[in-house]
XYZ file of C-alpha atoms in Angstrom:
747
model
C 50.184 -6.297 20.275
C 48.563 -6.099 23.699
C 51.201 -3.721 25.113
C 51.217 -0.972 22.493
C 48.744 -0.071 19.665
C 50.569 2.033 17.039
C 48.455 3.138 14.177
C 48.710 5.947 11.817
C 49.869 8.748 14.065
C 48.654 7.771 17.570
C 49.466 5.233 20.057
C 47.505 3.480 23.008
C 49.508 1.879 25.704
C 47.871 -1.117 27.765
C 47.729 1.166 30.957
C 45.665 3.369 28.807
C 43.082 0.741 28.415
C 41.776 1.722 32.010
C 42.727 5.335 31.982
C 39.449 6.660 30.830
C 37.306 4.530 33.029
C 35.112 7.732 33.741
C 34.343 7.823 30.240
C 33.030 4.375 29.857
C 36.151 2.943 28.986
C 36.665 5.032 25.646
C 39.234 7.844 24.885
C 37.653 11.234 25.274
C 38.385 11.999 21.519
C 36.180 9.097 20.551
C 33.128 10.811 22.165
C 34.196 14.099 20.730
C 34.234 12.677 17.299
C 31.056 10.684 17.834
C 29.203 13.808 18.955
C 30.662 15.958 16.397
C 29.440 13.555 13.689
C 25.988 13.828 15.078
C 25.998 17.851 15.192
C 27.853 18.102 11.738
C 25.582 15.735 10.157
C 22.436 17.422 11.610
C 23.901 20.826 10.218
C 24.662 19.376 6.876
C 21.181 17.465 6.210
C 19.777 20.870 7.478
C 20.691 22.356 4.338
C 21.973 20.099 1.496
C 18.590 18.397 0.974
C 17.331 21.800 -0.102
C 20.217 22.178 -2.818
C 17.749 20.423 -5.227
C 15.017 22.935 -4.904
C 17.339 25.903 -5.041
C 18.881 24.413 -8.163
C 15.626 23.769 -9.974
C 13.297 26.215 -8.966
C 15.314 29.369 -8.078
C 18.234 28.964 -10.754
C 16.193 27.061 -13.419
C 18.882 24.169 -13.917
C 17.765 21.220 -15.790
C 17.142 17.851 -14.207
C 20.017 16.104 -15.810
C 22.469 19.083 -14.518
C 20.808 18.756 -11.217
C 21.531 15.038 -10.939
C 24.934 15.509 -12.235
C 25.654 18.148 -9.391
C 24.241 15.816 -6.717
C 26.121 12.819 -7.962
C 29.488 14.637 -8.189
C 29.777 14.134 -4.280
C 29.487 10.436 -4.213
C 31.810 10.179 -6.945
C 34.541 12.231 -5.429
C 33.742 10.825 -1.949
C 34.495 7.323 -3.402
C 37.758 8.237 -4.492
C 38.614 10.836 -1.867
C 38.195 8.168 0.897
C 41.332 6.215 -0.587
C 43.503 9.547 -1.073
C 42.450 10.771 2.437
C 43.394 7.486 4.115
C 46.723 7.492 2.581
C 47.385 11.314 3.598
C 46.300 10.465 7.175
C 48.663 7.607 7.181
C 51.633 9.592 5.885
C 50.981 13.126 7.386
C 48.887 12.050 10.615
C 45.225 11.974 11.330
C 45.135 15.521 13.072
C 46.306 17.436 10.326
C 43.879 15.560 7.758
C 41.009 16.021 10.297
C 41.512 19.663 11.036
C 42.273 20.568 7.285
C 39.242 18.823 5.886
C 36.823 20.196 8.307
C 38.253 23.822 7.618
C 37.809 23.395 4.013
C 34.433 21.737 4.509
C 33.284 24.780 6.433
C 34.300 27.126 3.398
C 32.461 24.813 0.861
C 29.279 25.345 2.829
C 29.856 29.060 2.932
C 30.480 28.725 -0.847
C 26.831 27.266 -1.360
C 25.225 30.363 0.079
C 27.317 32.306 -2.285
C 27.198 30.214 -5.409
C 25.619 31.590 -8.621
C 25.925 29.303 -11.494
C 25.643 25.480 -12.143
C 29.485 25.130 -12.513
C 29.918 26.825 -8.928
C 27.641 24.157 -7.332
C 28.937 21.288 -9.316
C 32.547 22.157 -8.073
C 31.187 23.012 -4.504
C 29.209 19.573 -4.341
C 32.255 17.716 -5.625
C 34.581 19.476 -2.758
C 31.824 18.531 -0.269
C 32.048 14.841 -1.096
C 35.687 14.970 -0.917
C 35.954 16.645 2.495
C 33.271 14.282 3.725
C 35.185 11.268 2.667
C 38.638 12.842 3.981
C 37.017 13.350 7.291
C 35.071 10.405 7.878
C 37.710 8.049 6.779
C 40.274 9.478 9.019
C 38.090 9.794 11.950
C 37.167 5.978 11.845
C 40.850 5.287 11.420
C 41.688 7.729 14.604
C 38.977 6.068 16.547
C 40.325 2.811 16.114
C 43.903 3.912 16.839
C 42.950 5.100 20.332
C 40.644 2.550 21.397
C 41.063 -1.519 22.076
C 39.861 -4.173 19.696
C 37.002 -5.081 21.802
C 35.709 -1.660 21.899
C 35.880 -1.044 18.177
C 32.472 -2.609 17.007
C 30.673 -0.708 19.797
C 32.356 2.627 18.738
C 31.561 1.896 15.003
C 27.947 1.496 16.164
C 27.707 4.703 18.263
C 29.010 6.501 15.260
C 26.332 5.032 13.097
C 23.792 6.009 15.506
C 25.061 9.775 15.274
C 24.895 9.622 11.538
C 21.118 8.638 11.815
C 20.476 11.271 14.317
C 21.660 13.770 12.069
C 19.583 12.336 9.212
C 16.485 12.440 11.101
C 16.968 16.040 12.971
C 18.590 17.706 10.021
C 15.747 17.714 7.436
C 13.081 18.498 10.278
C 14.954 21.704 11.377
C 15.923 22.472 7.735
C 12.196 22.392 6.631
C 11.609 25.240 9.086
C 14.627 27.315 8.279
C 14.859 27.107 4.806
C 11.423 28.723 4.511
C 12.589 31.524 6.379
C 15.927 32.417 5.174
C 16.717 30.206 1.896
C 20.182 29.703 0.899
C 21.445 31.618 3.933
C 20.944 28.194 5.803
C 24.087 27.200 4.380
C 25.940 29.984 6.295
C 24.602 28.690 9.744
C 25.895 25.167 8.640
C 29.218 26.535 8.053
C 29.051 28.283 11.473
C 28.282 24.918 13.029
C 31.306 23.420 11.107
C 33.534 26.569 12.432
C 32.410 25.843 15.860
C 33.342 22.134 15.678
C 36.700 22.929 14.209
C 37.646 25.103 16.897
C 36.457 22.397 19.667
C 38.320 19.824 17.813
C 41.539 22.039 17.616
C 41.484 22.602 21.305
C 40.853 18.645 22.012
C 43.802 17.871 20.053
C 45.914 20.364 21.787
C 44.870 18.833 25.022
C 45.515 15.353 23.906
C 48.523 15.973 22.073
C 50.515 13.237 23.813
C 48.027 10.737 22.676
C 48.266 11.780 19.184
C 52.194 11.718 18.675
C 53.269 11.564 14.883
C 54.127 8.058 13.876
C 57.712 7.447 13.852
C 57.958 4.371 11.880
C 58.452 4.081 8.044
C 56.274 6.320 5.942
C 53.871 4.769 3.596
C 54.650 5.349 -0.085
C 51.688 6.212 -2.351
C 52.845 3.375 -4.828
C 52.483 1.017 -2.212
C 49.027 2.100 -1.387
C 47.825 1.579 -4.839
C 48.689 -2.059 -4.562
C 46.697 -2.695 -1.465
C 43.630 -3.975 -3.071
C 45.335 -6.158 -5.490
C 47.450 -7.784 -2.833
C 44.890 -8.211 -0.130
C 42.109 -10.276 -1.449
C 40.000 -10.222 1.563
C 40.000 -6.207 1.206
C 39.342 -6.580 -2.512
C 36.253 -8.844 -2.010
C 34.906 -6.572 0.701
C 35.136 -3.392 -1.597
C 33.223 -5.533 -4.480
C 30.719 -6.593 -1.699
C 30.570 -3.050 -0.486
C 29.797 -1.774 -3.852
C 26.873 -4.158 -4.596
C 25.526 -3.282 -1.117
C 25.498 0.550 -1.683
C 24.127 -0.229 -5.073
C 21.136 -1.994 -3.518
C 20.801 0.333 -0.520
C 20.723 3.411 -2.558
C 17.557 2.272 -3.967
C 15.628 3.047 -0.663
C 15.942 6.767 -1.580
C 16.047 6.650 -5.331
C 13.764 3.914 -6.722
C 11.316 3.260 -3.682
C 9.398 6.650 -3.830
C 9.030 6.152 -7.504
C 7.873 2.428 -7.099
C 5.357 3.370 -4.335
C 3.917 6.256 -6.771
C 3.439 3.604 -9.477
C 1.442 1.597 -7.204
C -0.716 4.446 -6.316
C 0.621 4.973 -2.604
C 0.893 8.599 -1.182
C 4.150 10.270 -0.223
C 3.019 9.808 3.450
C 3.834 6.278 3.241
C 7.563 6.993 2.188
C 8.051 9.550 4.706
C 6.933 6.972 7.490
C 9.434 4.430 6.043
C 12.208 6.684 6.165
C 11.081 7.689 9.923
C 10.801 3.857 10.711
C 14.284 3.437 9.304
C 15.952 6.033 11.426
C 14.113 5.039 14.622
C 14.912 1.364 14.147
C 18.720 2.401 13.803
C 18.647 4.592 16.918
C 16.603 2.203 19.204
C 18.110 -1.065 18.078
C 21.878 -0.386 17.240
C 23.154 -0.851 20.559
C 21.596 -4.361 21.306
C 22.274 -5.310 17.899
C 25.916 -4.285 18.249
C 25.874 -6.217 21.678
C 24.576 -9.342 19.939
C 27.152 -9.107 17.146
C 30.056 -8.110 19.572
C 29.875 -11.592 20.855
C 29.909 -13.536 17.526
C 32.231 -13.724 14.587
C 32.452 -11.070 12.170
C 31.114 -13.329 9.214
C 28.144 -14.451 11.240
C 27.102 -10.638 11.500
C 27.588 -10.161 8.056
C 25.546 -13.339 7.029
C 22.727 -12.359 9.508
C 22.643 -8.642 8.187
C 22.780 -9.896 4.462
C 19.935 -12.333 5.007
C 18.072 -9.568 6.631
C 18.543 -7.220 3.719
C 17.622 -10.015 1.078
C 14.339 -10.529 2.909
C 13.723 -6.811 3.084
C 14.144 -6.487 -0.712
C 12.024 -9.549 -1.165
C 9.319 -8.050 0.780
C 9.398 -4.960 -1.197
C 8.944 -7.294 -4.553
C 6.090 -9.487 -3.499
C 3.965 -6.916 -1.553
C 1.561 -4.344 -2.518
C 0.213 -3.487 0.975
C 1.581 -0.783 3.194
C 2.243 -3.717 5.812
C 4.446 -5.510 3.364
C 6.552 -2.138 2.610
C 6.869 -1.698 6.318
C 7.813 -5.002 7.125
C 10.463 -4.514 4.430
C 11.929 -1.516 5.853
C 12.224 -3.005 9.214
C 14.142 -5.964 7.721
C 16.265 -3.634 5.787
C 17.125 -1.534 8.847
C 18.024 -4.334 10.820
C 20.422 -5.872 8.297
C 21.823 -2.319 7.762
C 22.428 -1.870 11.579
C 24.709 -5.137 11.273
C 26.432 -4.676 8.037
C 27.710 -1.149 8.239
C 29.529 -1.360 11.592
C 30.553 -5.032 11.291
C 32.057 -4.578 7.842
C 34.019 -1.575 9.260
C 35.222 -3.728 12.392
C 36.426 -6.343 9.571
C 38.419 -3.705 7.772
C 39.886 -2.669 11.079
C 40.867 -6.338 11.737
C 42.410 -6.778 8.386
C 44.285 -3.444 8.226
C 48.197 -3.406 8.259
C 49.077 -1.308 11.343
C 51.093 1.083 9.028
C 47.992 1.636 6.446
C 45.114 1.776 8.674
C 43.773 4.928 6.971
C 44.511 3.409 3.583
C 42.356 0.319 4.160
C 39.617 2.508 5.517
C 40.039 4.591 2.314
C 39.879 1.472 0.105
C 36.806 0.407 1.722
C 35.261 3.752 0.898
C 35.455 2.621 -2.849
C 32.147 0.778 -2.012
C 30.344 4.179 -2.122
C 30.618 3.877 -5.828
C 27.470 2.148 -5.476
C 25.816 5.373 -4.216
C 26.535 6.839 -7.632
C 25.880 3.584 -9.554
C 22.548 2.754 -7.771
C 20.484 5.650 -8.605
C 21.625 5.551 -12.217
C 20.909 1.677 -12.512
C 17.531 1.885 -10.513
C 16.183 4.515 -12.879
C 17.015 2.774 -15.828
C 15.547 -0.723 -14.539
C 12.689 0.922 -13.370
C 11.513 1.794 -16.998
C 12.778 -1.483 -18.399
C 11.822 -4.222 -16.042
C 9.431 -2.443 -13.607
C 9.383 -2.160 -9.874
C 8.871 -5.769 -8.886
C 11.546 -7.227 -11.012
C 13.763 -4.365 -9.691
C 13.483 -5.485 -6.210
C 13.977 -9.205 -7.023
C 17.164 -8.092 -8.752
C 18.260 -6.413 -5.803
C 17.780 -9.701 -3.772
C 20.220 -11.276 -6.230
C 22.723 -8.485 -6.149
C 22.662 -8.839 -2.192
C 23.137 -12.416 -2.419
C 26.190 -11.868 -4.341
C 27.253 -9.297 -1.801
C 27.101 -11.949 0.725
C 28.949 -14.187 -1.306
C 31.927 -11.728 -1.772
C 31.769 -11.221 1.914
C 32.187 -14.814 2.547
C 35.040 -14.930 0.094
C 36.588 -12.169 1.657
C 36.563 -13.601 5.114
C 37.844 -16.878 3.632
C 40.731 -15.075 2.433
C 41.302 -13.706 5.665
C 41.018 -17.069 7.295
C 43.730 -18.338 4.923
C 46.102 -15.696 5.985
C 45.505 -16.863 9.312
C 45.704 -20.264 8.628
C 42.138 -20.959 9.626
C 40.245 -23.714 7.808
C 37.133 -23.209 6.059
C 35.435 -26.126 8.442
C 36.387 -23.960 11.111
C 35.164 -20.710 10.047
C 31.621 -22.601 9.005
C 31.377 -24.198 12.324
C 32.060 -21.024 13.978
C 29.020 -19.372 12.173
C 26.881 -22.411 12.869
C 27.762 -22.251 16.558
C 27.062 -18.154 16.653
C 23.539 -19.111 15.119
C 23.006 -22.294 17.497
C 22.614 -24.567 14.614
C 25.038 -27.275 15.644
C 22.499 -28.917 17.878
C 19.809 -28.767 15.024
C 22.165 -30.057 12.602
C 23.177 -33.028 14.840
C 19.427 -33.837 15.810
C 18.490 -33.672 12.164
C 20.965 -35.952 11.176
C 20.018 -38.495 13.927
C 16.196 -38.301 12.605
C 16.916 -37.999 8.923
C 16.919 -41.733 7.885
C 13.857 -42.579 9.636
C 12.045 -39.375 8.818
C 12.587 -39.858 4.835
C 11.436 -43.410 5.312
C 8.218 -42.152 6.996
C 7.832 -39.494 4.492
C 8.242 -41.946 1.558
C 5.745 -44.224 3.095
C 3.321 -41.324 3.818
C 3.531 -40.031 0.259
C 2.812 -43.494 -0.886
C -0.011 -44.152 1.147
C -1.629 -40.584 0.710
C -1.273 -40.793 -3.044
C -3.455 -43.739 -3.124
C -5.868 -42.447 -0.634
C -5.964 -38.835 -2.180
C -6.547 -40.449 -5.752
C -9.457 -42.516 -4.425
C -10.895 -39.385 -2.450
C -10.713 -37.163 -5.625
C -12.467 -39.854 -8.028
C -15.549 -38.654 -9.580
C -18.356 -40.674 -11.118
C -17.694 -41.253 -14.842
C -18.486 -38.474 -17.418
C -20.038 -38.712 -20.806
C -19.461 -35.319 -22.201
C -16.518 -33.379 -22.947
C -15.971 -30.317 -20.636
C -13.796 -27.042 -20.829
C -11.543 -26.079 -18.060
C -10.173 -22.533 -17.905
C -7.080 -21.846 -15.778
C -6.282 -18.006 -15.534
C -2.686 -16.738 -15.368
C -2.660 -16.229 -11.485
C -5.100 -19.168 -10.606
C -4.280 -21.070 -7.203
C -4.464 -24.751 -6.772
C -7.564 -24.273 -4.859
C -9.015 -22.219 -7.685
C -8.204 -24.923 -10.167
C -9.527 -27.576 -7.905
C -12.766 -25.779 -7.515
C -12.959 -25.620 -11.198
C -12.460 -29.132 -11.518
C -14.911 -29.849 -8.949
C -17.646 -27.710 -10.748
C -17.033 -29.590 -14.119
C -17.405 -32.961 -12.426
C -13.834 -34.044 -12.932
C -12.912 -34.300 -9.415
C -15.107 -34.818 -6.117
C -13.221 -32.824 -3.520
C -11.857 -29.554 -4.320
C -10.321 -29.253 -0.788
C -7.969 -32.237 -1.386
C -6.681 -31.011 -4.925
C -4.103 -28.661 -3.723
C -2.265 -31.771 -1.829
C -2.405 -33.975 -5.020
C -1.503 -31.018 -7.174
C 1.628 -30.106 -5.235
C 2.787 -33.743 -5.278
C 2.289 -33.986 -8.933
C 4.117 -30.749 -9.658
C 7.198 -31.772 -7.670
C 7.204 -35.410 -9.059
C 6.988 -34.319 -12.556
C 9.057 -30.994 -12.348
C 6.284 -29.150 -14.062
C 3.700 -26.538 -13.214
C 0.049 -25.939 -14.573
C -0.039 -23.633 -17.658
C -2.977 -20.913 -17.946
C -5.285 -21.741 -20.938
C -8.672 -23.351 -21.686
C -8.476 -27.238 -21.834
C -10.906 -29.566 -23.313
C -11.110 -32.560 -21.135
C -12.545 -35.723 -22.709
C -14.892 -37.945 -20.759
C -12.445 -40.903 -21.042
C -9.344 -38.948 -19.414
C -8.424 -39.962 -15.817
C -7.039 -37.470 -13.335
C -3.214 -38.089 -14.017
C -4.217 -37.533 -17.833
C -5.997 -34.380 -16.711
C -3.073 -33.143 -14.623
C -0.739 -34.002 -17.594
C -2.771 -31.960 -20.108
C -3.124 -28.963 -17.826
C 0.662 -28.966 -17.387
C 1.416 -29.051 -21.307
C -0.304 -25.758 -22.061
C -2.466 -25.027 -24.855
C -2.435 -23.429 -28.581
C -4.524 -21.061 -30.190
C -5.725 -20.903 -33.959
C -8.067 -18.502 -35.898
C -9.786 -20.238 -38.580
C -11.060 -17.537 -41.113
C -14.470 -17.773 -42.387
C -14.629 -19.226 -45.696
C -11.656 -21.313 -45.410
C -11.689 -24.686 -47.180
C -10.764 -27.990 -45.570
C -7.343 -27.833 -47.511
C -6.494 -24.278 -46.145
C -7.498 -25.338 -42.524
C -5.131 -28.388 -43.022
C -2.428 -25.696 -43.864
C -2.916 -23.763 -40.661
C -2.987 -27.009 -38.430
C 0.068 -28.212 -40.163
C 2.159 -25.519 -38.304
C 0.743 -26.915 -35.105
C 1.752 -30.666 -35.441
C -1.165 -31.890 -37.323
C -0.043 -33.665 -40.602
C -2.211 -33.252 -43.828
C -2.542 -37.047 -44.007
C -3.937 -37.272 -40.335
C -6.303 -34.082 -41.043
C -7.666 -35.711 -44.321
C -8.437 -38.926 -42.634
C -10.144 -36.895 -39.651
C -12.368 -34.903 -41.855
C -13.487 -38.058 -43.953
C -14.266 -40.141 -41.151
C -17.581 -41.284 -40.101
C -16.981 -41.417 -36.413
C -18.808 -38.137 -35.381
C -22.120 -38.289 -34.006
C -24.322 -35.489 -35.304
C -27.544 -35.805 -36.831
C -26.691 -33.333 -39.616
C -24.063 -35.518 -41.040
C -26.393 -38.377 -41.715
C -27.452 -37.426 -45.085
C -24.051 -36.242 -46.603
C -23.156 -38.548 -49.568
C -19.698 -40.172 -49.634
C -18.730 -39.110 -53.205
C -17.451 -35.699 -52.110
C -13.753 -34.403 -52.038
C -13.948 -33.860 -48.403
C -16.979 -35.342 -46.600
C -17.082 -32.405 -43.865
C -16.540 -29.467 -45.873
C -18.935 -26.762 -44.941
C -19.384 -27.826 -41.200
C -16.054 -26.937 -39.792
C -17.342 -23.736 -38.010
C -14.599 -21.032 -38.296
C -13.382 -18.950 -35.592
C -10.876 -18.646 -32.733
C -10.090 -22.006 -31.091
C -7.983 -23.109 -28.108
C -6.605 -26.805 -28.025
C -4.575 -28.836 -25.795
C -1.065 -29.407 -26.697
C -0.910 -33.032 -28.173
C -4.512 -32.735 -29.493
C -5.044 -35.141 -32.529
C -6.874 -34.290 -35.644
C -10.123 -35.822 -34.610
C -10.378 -33.849 -31.303
C -10.010 -30.648 -33.671
C -12.672 -31.757 -35.968
C -14.990 -32.675 -32.953
C -14.507 -29.305 -31.489
C -15.486 -27.568 -35.054
C -18.505 -29.649 -35.468
C -19.366 -29.049 -31.977
C -19.655 -25.471 -32.460
C -21.376 -25.827 -35.896
C -24.119 -27.765 -34.181
C -24.388 -25.082 -31.330
C -24.820 -22.537 -33.871
C -28.076 -24.220 -35.281
C -30.484 -22.760 -32.762
C -34.065 -23.776 -32.374
C -35.398 -21.024 -34.746
C -33.097 -22.239 -37.543
C -34.070 -26.094 -37.078
C -37.959 -25.100 -36.928
C -37.335 -23.237 -40.193
C -35.390 -25.967 -41.825
C -38.053 -28.643 -40.690
C -41.216 -26.534 -41.680
C -39.638 -26.302 -45.307
C -38.785 -29.700 -45.375
C -34.892 -28.406 -46.374
C -31.850 -30.493 -45.367
C -28.867 -28.738 -43.480
C -26.754 -29.801 -46.352
C -28.691 -27.617 -48.891
C -28.442 -24.544 -46.512
C -24.839 -25.008 -46.052
C -24.045 -25.555 -49.693
C -25.841 -22.105 -50.663
C -24.096 -20.313 -47.696
C -20.538 -21.662 -48.926
C -21.277 -20.271 -52.382
C -22.269 -16.877 -50.827
C -19.121 -16.765 -48.860
C -17.036 -17.095 -51.896
C -19.074 -14.627 -54.136
C -19.291 -11.852 -51.648
C -16.869 -11.085 -48.353
C -18.954 -8.061 -47.604
C -21.517 -9.013 -44.899
C -23.934 -5.984 -45.861
C -24.176 -7.433 -49.486
C -24.526 -11.048 -48.704
C -28.326 -10.794 -48.515
C -28.511 -9.329 -52.172
C -26.260 -12.205 -53.221
C -28.519 -14.886 -51.828
C -31.883 -13.203 -53.513
C -29.793 -13.330 -56.738
C -29.088 -16.794 -56.280
C -32.504 -17.729 -55.323
C -33.845 -15.993 -58.534
C -31.348 -17.673 -60.663
C -32.254 -20.954 -59.338
C -36.122 -20.452 -59.943
C -35.435 -19.290 -63.397
C -33.006 -22.352 -64.250
C -29.788 -20.077 -64.958
C -26.562 -20.870 -63.762
C -25.339 -19.384 -60.704
C -22.206 -17.741 -62.390
C -19.952 -18.108 -59.283
C -16.237 -18.486 -61.022
C -13.851 -18.121 -58.080
C -14.279 -21.629 -56.397
C -11.120 -22.706 -54.552
C -9.195 -25.733 -55.056
C -10.081 -28.449 -55.655
C -13.604 -27.528 -56.428
C -12.723 -25.085 -59.494
C -11.200 -28.111 -61.405
C -13.944 -30.343 -60.594
C -16.679 -30.599 -63.594
C -19.736 -31.125 -61.277
C -18.692 -27.888 -59.278
C -18.438 -25.403 -62.116
C -21.671 -23.576 -61.383
C -20.905 -20.766 -63.921
C -21.609 -23.480 -66.498
C -24.393 -25.868 -64.912
C -27.824 -25.069 -63.657
C -28.632 -25.553 -59.856
C -26.136 -26.093 -56.915
C -23.001 -27.885 -56.675
C -22.784 -31.682 -55.363
C -21.818 -29.901 -51.826
C -20.369 -27.073 -50.060
C -17.115 -25.383 -51.224
C -15.932 -23.715 -48.152
C -16.760 -23.467 -44.544
C -19.076 -20.375 -44.330
C -19.317 -18.022 -41.578
C -22.341 -16.947 -39.666
C -23.312 -13.881 -41.983
C -23.402 -16.210 -45.100
C -25.526 -18.742 -43.160
C -27.723 -15.924 -42.118
C -28.293 -14.819 -45.580
C -28.944 -18.380 -47.037
C -31.884 -18.492 -44.754
C -33.492 -16.517 -47.462
C -34.006 -19.982 -49.413
C -36.259 -21.239 -46.355
C -38.187 -18.334 -45.884
C -41.678 -19.828 -44.966
C -43.370 -16.973 -46.466
C -42.344 -17.414 -50.143
C -44.897 -17.431 -52.917
C -43.884 -20.862 -54.375
C -46.353 -23.724 -53.897
C -45.455 -26.476 -51.380
C -43.435 -28.941 -52.994
C -44.991 -32.521 -53.646
C -41.753 -34.459 -53.665
C -38.251 -34.242 -52.343
C -36.748 -33.598 -55.646
C -39.213 -30.654 -56.240
C -38.411 -29.376 -52.960
C -34.668 -29.178 -53.729
C -34.504 -27.607 -57.050
C -30.873 -26.754 -56.731
C -29.912 -30.344 -55.692
C -32.291 -31.579 -58.644
C -30.187 -29.608 -60.921
C -26.938 -30.579 -59.754
C -27.900 -34.131 -59.839
C -28.888 -34.014 -63.455
C -25.655 -32.179 -64.090
C -23.750 -35.139 -62.441
C -25.573 -37.638 -64.708
C -23.948 -36.294 -67.764
């Protein structure tokens, strides 16, 4: 293989390796093709970007049809690469290059003359087909007439030429399109005609180096089975589709995402400029580095750089984050594009080099899939999640690159161990791995001992003085460990907020958990580990409607894991230390009926019924302000009397605007000794004789529900210090309602 390279219609003898010394060791045709790539790309990018403006603004074509027209080039280009590669293998590189270039020239002339949507759809499809024919065949020809050690640099130079055209073309077109409109396509066609004439003369000049292949011609049926037979090529095609799918998001999804973040258009223009400048400046040194490494090393490093770039897009909001992301992506792009082409060159059968390059062009399906997928994902999952998904897709692309290289290694009888060792050597990781293996046992022992010692020390350093009151801790959705520690310190649970992140990291790693957002009730007897466990369980919320009974509240809490038996025991318990509960008699169905303040509550997961009751009683106690306490004391009336009246008002009238009228009516009925007439009492009170206030005078033995604030406020009419009744002389006279209820209960 050193003596003669025969590939697809051209041959290069061993002597000719040194024949072109004055041209840097490259065949002149290589430089003509690279220079022509820069010129033609500049000419095409001078006109094609403005096709959208012409279609939408001048012809009034809808956005869907415009998108279909633009996507046609990518679709025909993906399949045209394969057909063009086959035809170049069968009929020769020269014929395909000149024919595709001539038709390409006519296509651009057609753009200047086109009038309808169908014209531009066909023309752009033809544009993609010509581009795929020309670029696939030109890569194959440059590979034919150069030595293997030169090919990576050639692919790199070609990629620089493409990017020069991408930068210079739009800048030049922005000036010319304003002056001449669609006539700019005529000038593009003239450039292509000029390049066609130059290439035609060059091929005549070097016709001896482009002798037709005399070997067996390639059959099309044989070409169709290339991807199926060559697994390494198949894996690389899959990797290429994923790579182009992710890479296309830079031009399709990135500007939309930046707009959603409130960034101006200048930032996107800056990112594109940085992309092109980095390619032009760093392509040569990156290729020089990759040329000394294995193909897989270049692909691994390039893919990892792309992954890091997409990750920077996903996590950042600042301009600096997007600039860093585009730099990382561009460095990855600089490696992946030429190195993947080099790999295709390595695995290509000499008879079907064009076919292999053409099959690799199927990866450009990603340029068609990417914008459609990106636009849909932006609407469904948003910009951040889109970039994280691109990270995942690029990781799969790296996996397929690795599987393709592994298949290539099997064919050459190279073991997986040798492949991995070569990558590690390229990245200079062998020495680091050996040193790590030596120090790992003592390091693990030191870490384990340090963790044990630090755990004891940090726990003691975080300890705070004993607490006597329950406190509430609020953890927001995006709270950091330092913010959580600051809140715990403020509430007296820990004594040092700066050490808490260390303790929190160790706890979450050991327990395989994370702190959940919510408002937590921290009891005074809970230690630090109990607090951590509580905050990692999360919370649950419940809304207790105004006027709910103990039974109804129990049914709501049953869905949150608190049984009816546990709830009944809790509401009848006497363990709660509140002064307003001291005078409650023991003969009621539910001792705490009326004192469970309704409203929205948030409880720790795993909370018991007594903690729920404690929270409701605490809220009730907080609602009895100094003014209410003063009025109750001045009139020598108990809280129980007040709550009982409020519970009846709650059940009689749900409208807050009418509760005061009901309170005045109740007050009048009690003074006149007339039954209150409330018939809508809930279970079990409606069935109890002593509670049937539509029959008996006075108030029932206790509250019949848990009233809301509006009912409690209305019930204050009963304790108005300015009422005209004489001051009571005995406790029984001062509680006419309760006196009546006692009389009723004695029957």
